[in-house]
Short mmCIF file of C-alpha atoms in Angstrom, two decimals:
data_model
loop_
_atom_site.label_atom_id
_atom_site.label_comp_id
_atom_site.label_asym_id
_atom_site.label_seq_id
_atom_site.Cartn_x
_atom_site.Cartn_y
_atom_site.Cartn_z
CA UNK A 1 136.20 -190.60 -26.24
CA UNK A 2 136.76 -192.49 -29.41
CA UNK A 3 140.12 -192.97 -29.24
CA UNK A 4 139.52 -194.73 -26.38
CA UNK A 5 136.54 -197.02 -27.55
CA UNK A 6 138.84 -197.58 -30.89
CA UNK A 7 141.62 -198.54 -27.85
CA UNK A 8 139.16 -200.67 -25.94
CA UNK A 9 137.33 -202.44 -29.27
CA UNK A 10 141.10 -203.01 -30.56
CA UNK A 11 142.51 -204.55 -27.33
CA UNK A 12 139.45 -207.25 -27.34
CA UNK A 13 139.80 -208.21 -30.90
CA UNK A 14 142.98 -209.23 -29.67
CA UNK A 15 142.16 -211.06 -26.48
CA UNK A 16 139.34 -212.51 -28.91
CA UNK A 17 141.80 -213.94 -31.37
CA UNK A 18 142.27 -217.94 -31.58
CA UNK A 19 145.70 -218.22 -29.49
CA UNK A 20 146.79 -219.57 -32.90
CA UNK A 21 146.89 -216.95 -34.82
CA UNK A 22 148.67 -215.39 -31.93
CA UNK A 23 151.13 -218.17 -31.88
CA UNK A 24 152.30 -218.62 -35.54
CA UNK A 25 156.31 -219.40 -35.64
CA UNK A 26 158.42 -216.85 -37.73
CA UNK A 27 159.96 -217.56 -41.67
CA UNK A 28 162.89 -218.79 -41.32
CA UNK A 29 164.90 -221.12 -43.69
CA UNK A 30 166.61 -223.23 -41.25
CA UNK A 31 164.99 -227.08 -41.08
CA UNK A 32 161.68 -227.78 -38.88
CA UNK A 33 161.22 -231.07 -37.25
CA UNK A 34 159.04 -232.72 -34.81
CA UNK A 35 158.55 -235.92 -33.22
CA UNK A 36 155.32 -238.19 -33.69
CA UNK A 37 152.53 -238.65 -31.05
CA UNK A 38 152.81 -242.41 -31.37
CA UNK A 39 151.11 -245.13 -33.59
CA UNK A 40 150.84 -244.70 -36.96
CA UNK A 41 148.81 -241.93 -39.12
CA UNK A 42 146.93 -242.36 -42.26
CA UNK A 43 147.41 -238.96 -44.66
CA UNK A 44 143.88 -238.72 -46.18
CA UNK A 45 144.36 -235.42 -48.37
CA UNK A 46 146.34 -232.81 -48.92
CA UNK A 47 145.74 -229.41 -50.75
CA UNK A 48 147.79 -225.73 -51.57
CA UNK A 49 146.42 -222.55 -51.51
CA UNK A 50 147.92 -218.79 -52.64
CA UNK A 51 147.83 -216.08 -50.42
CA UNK A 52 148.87 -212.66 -50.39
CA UNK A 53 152.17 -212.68 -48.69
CA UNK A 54 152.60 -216.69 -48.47
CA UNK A 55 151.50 -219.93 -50.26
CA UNK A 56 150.17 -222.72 -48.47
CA UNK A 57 150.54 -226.78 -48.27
CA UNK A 58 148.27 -228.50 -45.91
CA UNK A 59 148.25 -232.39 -45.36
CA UNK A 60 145.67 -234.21 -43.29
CA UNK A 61 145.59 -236.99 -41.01
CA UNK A 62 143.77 -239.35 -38.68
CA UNK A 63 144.34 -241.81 -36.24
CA UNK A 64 147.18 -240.90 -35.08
CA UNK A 65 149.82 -237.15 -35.23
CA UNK A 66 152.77 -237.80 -37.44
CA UNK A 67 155.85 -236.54 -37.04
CA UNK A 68 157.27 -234.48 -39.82
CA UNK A 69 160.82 -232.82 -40.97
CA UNK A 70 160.78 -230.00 -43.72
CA UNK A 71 163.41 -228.83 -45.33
CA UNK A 72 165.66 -227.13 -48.29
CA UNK A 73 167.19 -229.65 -50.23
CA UNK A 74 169.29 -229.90 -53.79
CA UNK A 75 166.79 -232.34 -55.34
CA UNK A 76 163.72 -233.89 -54.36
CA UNK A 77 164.17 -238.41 -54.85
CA UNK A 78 161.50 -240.75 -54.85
CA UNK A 79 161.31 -243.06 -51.51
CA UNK A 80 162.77 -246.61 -51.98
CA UNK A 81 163.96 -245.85 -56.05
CA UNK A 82 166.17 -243.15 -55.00
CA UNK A 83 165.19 -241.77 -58.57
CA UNK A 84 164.82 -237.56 -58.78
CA UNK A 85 161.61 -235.96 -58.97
CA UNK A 86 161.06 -233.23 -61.46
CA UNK A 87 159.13 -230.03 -60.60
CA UNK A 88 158.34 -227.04 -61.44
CA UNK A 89 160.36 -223.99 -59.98
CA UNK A 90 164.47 -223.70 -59.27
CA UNK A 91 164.41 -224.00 -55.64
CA UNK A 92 163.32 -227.35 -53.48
CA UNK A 93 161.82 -227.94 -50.45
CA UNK A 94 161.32 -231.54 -49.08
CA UNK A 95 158.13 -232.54 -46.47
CA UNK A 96 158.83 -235.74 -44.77
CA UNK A 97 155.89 -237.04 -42.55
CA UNK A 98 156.77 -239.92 -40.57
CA UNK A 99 154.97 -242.67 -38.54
CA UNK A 100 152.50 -242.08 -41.46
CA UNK A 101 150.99 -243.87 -44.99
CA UNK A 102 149.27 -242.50 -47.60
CA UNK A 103 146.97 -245.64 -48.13
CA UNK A 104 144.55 -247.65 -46.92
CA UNK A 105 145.43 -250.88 -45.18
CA UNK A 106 143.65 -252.69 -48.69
CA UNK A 107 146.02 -250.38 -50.30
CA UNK A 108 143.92 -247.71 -52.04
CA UNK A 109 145.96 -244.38 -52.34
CA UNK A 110 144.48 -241.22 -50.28
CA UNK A 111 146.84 -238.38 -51.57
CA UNK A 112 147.30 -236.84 -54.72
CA UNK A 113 150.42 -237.38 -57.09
CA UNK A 114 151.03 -234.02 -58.41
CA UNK A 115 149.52 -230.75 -57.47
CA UNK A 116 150.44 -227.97 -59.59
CA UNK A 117 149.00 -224.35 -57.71
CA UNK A 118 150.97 -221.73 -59.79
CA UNK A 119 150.90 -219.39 -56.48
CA UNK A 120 153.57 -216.57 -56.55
CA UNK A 121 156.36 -218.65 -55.03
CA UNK A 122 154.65 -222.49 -54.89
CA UNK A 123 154.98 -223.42 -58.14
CA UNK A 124 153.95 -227.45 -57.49
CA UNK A 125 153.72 -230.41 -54.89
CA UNK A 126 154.44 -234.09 -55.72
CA UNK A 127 154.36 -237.05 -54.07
CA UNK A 128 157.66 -238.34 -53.57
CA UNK A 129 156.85 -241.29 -51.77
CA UNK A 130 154.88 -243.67 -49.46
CA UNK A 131 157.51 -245.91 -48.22
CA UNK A 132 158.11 -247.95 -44.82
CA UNK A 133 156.41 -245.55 -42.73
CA UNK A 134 156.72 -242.60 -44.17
CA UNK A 135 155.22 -240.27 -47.01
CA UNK A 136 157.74 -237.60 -49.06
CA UNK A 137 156.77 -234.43 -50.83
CA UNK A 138 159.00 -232.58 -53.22
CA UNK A 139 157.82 -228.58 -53.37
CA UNK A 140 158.99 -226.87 -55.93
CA UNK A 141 159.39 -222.99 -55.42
CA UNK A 142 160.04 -219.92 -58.01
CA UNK A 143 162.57 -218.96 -54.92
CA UNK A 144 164.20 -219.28 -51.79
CA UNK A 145 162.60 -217.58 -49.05
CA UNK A 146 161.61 -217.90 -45.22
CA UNK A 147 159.11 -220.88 -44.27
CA UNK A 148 157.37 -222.14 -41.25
CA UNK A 149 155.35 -225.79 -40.01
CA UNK A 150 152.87 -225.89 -37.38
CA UNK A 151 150.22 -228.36 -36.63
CA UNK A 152 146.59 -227.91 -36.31
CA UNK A 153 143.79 -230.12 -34.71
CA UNK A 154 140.10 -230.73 -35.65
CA UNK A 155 141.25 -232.65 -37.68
CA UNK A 156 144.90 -233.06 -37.63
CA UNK A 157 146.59 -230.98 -40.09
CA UNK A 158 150.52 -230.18 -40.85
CA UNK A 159 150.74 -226.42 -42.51
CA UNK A 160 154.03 -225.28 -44.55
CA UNK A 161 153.62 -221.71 -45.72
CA UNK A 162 156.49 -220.29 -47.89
CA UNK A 163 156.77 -217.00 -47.46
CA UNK A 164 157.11 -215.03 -51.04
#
């Protein structure tokens, strides 16, 4: 009898759980990309977080979804100057969000230059860039491991978690 009420409690908690936590997309190293949903987005904030098997980098937008391309590169460079970006950490993983500014249309910047969250792997963000249409960020990681993107709504967020 309570084996089965343990059974039937379990099996809701699971038909009770937001589909996205259902629906998160594996670690995996290989690059993540995806298109815009048209006009032009304005990145209003962006923040890290450490958890206990992953670190976090969320960005926020409005007015519009960005399109975005993540990926492990050699060395992180500064939009338009082409000049390298130092960070913290041995490994580097660059965030490009496109059909997207970091400003306001008067020109007041909405995103932070450096963020620096000492999690396990996520050693520091910076902004690379806010150039032509698009916005860069240089993460700098202890190590090279597994990481997934996925967008949430309500507001419009992009989420990189590196795996540690």
């Amino acid at each position: 009898m309570v084996a089965a009420r343990t059974s039937l409690l379990v099996g809701l908690l699971v038909l009770l759980a937001p589909a996205s936590a259902q629906a998160l997309p594996p670690f995996t190293t290989g690059a993540k990309t995806s298109p815009s949903g048209g006009g032009q987005a304005e990145l209003f904030g962006a923040a890290a977080g450490c958890h206990s098997t992953f670190d976090r980098f969320v960005i926020r937008a409005r007015s519009a979804t960005p399109g975005y391309d993540v990926r492990y590169v050699s060395q992180i460079v500064e939009d338009g100057s082409g000049d390298p970006v130092s960070l913290l950490g041995t490994r580097r993983i660059r965030v490009i969000v496109r059909d997207a500014r970091g400003h306001t249309s008067g020109g007041t910047n909405l995103l932070p230059s450096v963020i620096t969250p000492g999690c396990s792997n996520l050693r520091q963000i910076k902004n690379a860039g806010d150039f032509e249409g698009q916005v860069t960020f240089g993460l700098g990681l202890r190590r090279r491991t597994g990481f997934r993107v996925f967008r949430l709504t309500g507001p419009t967020r992009i989420v990189i978690d590196v795996k540690h």
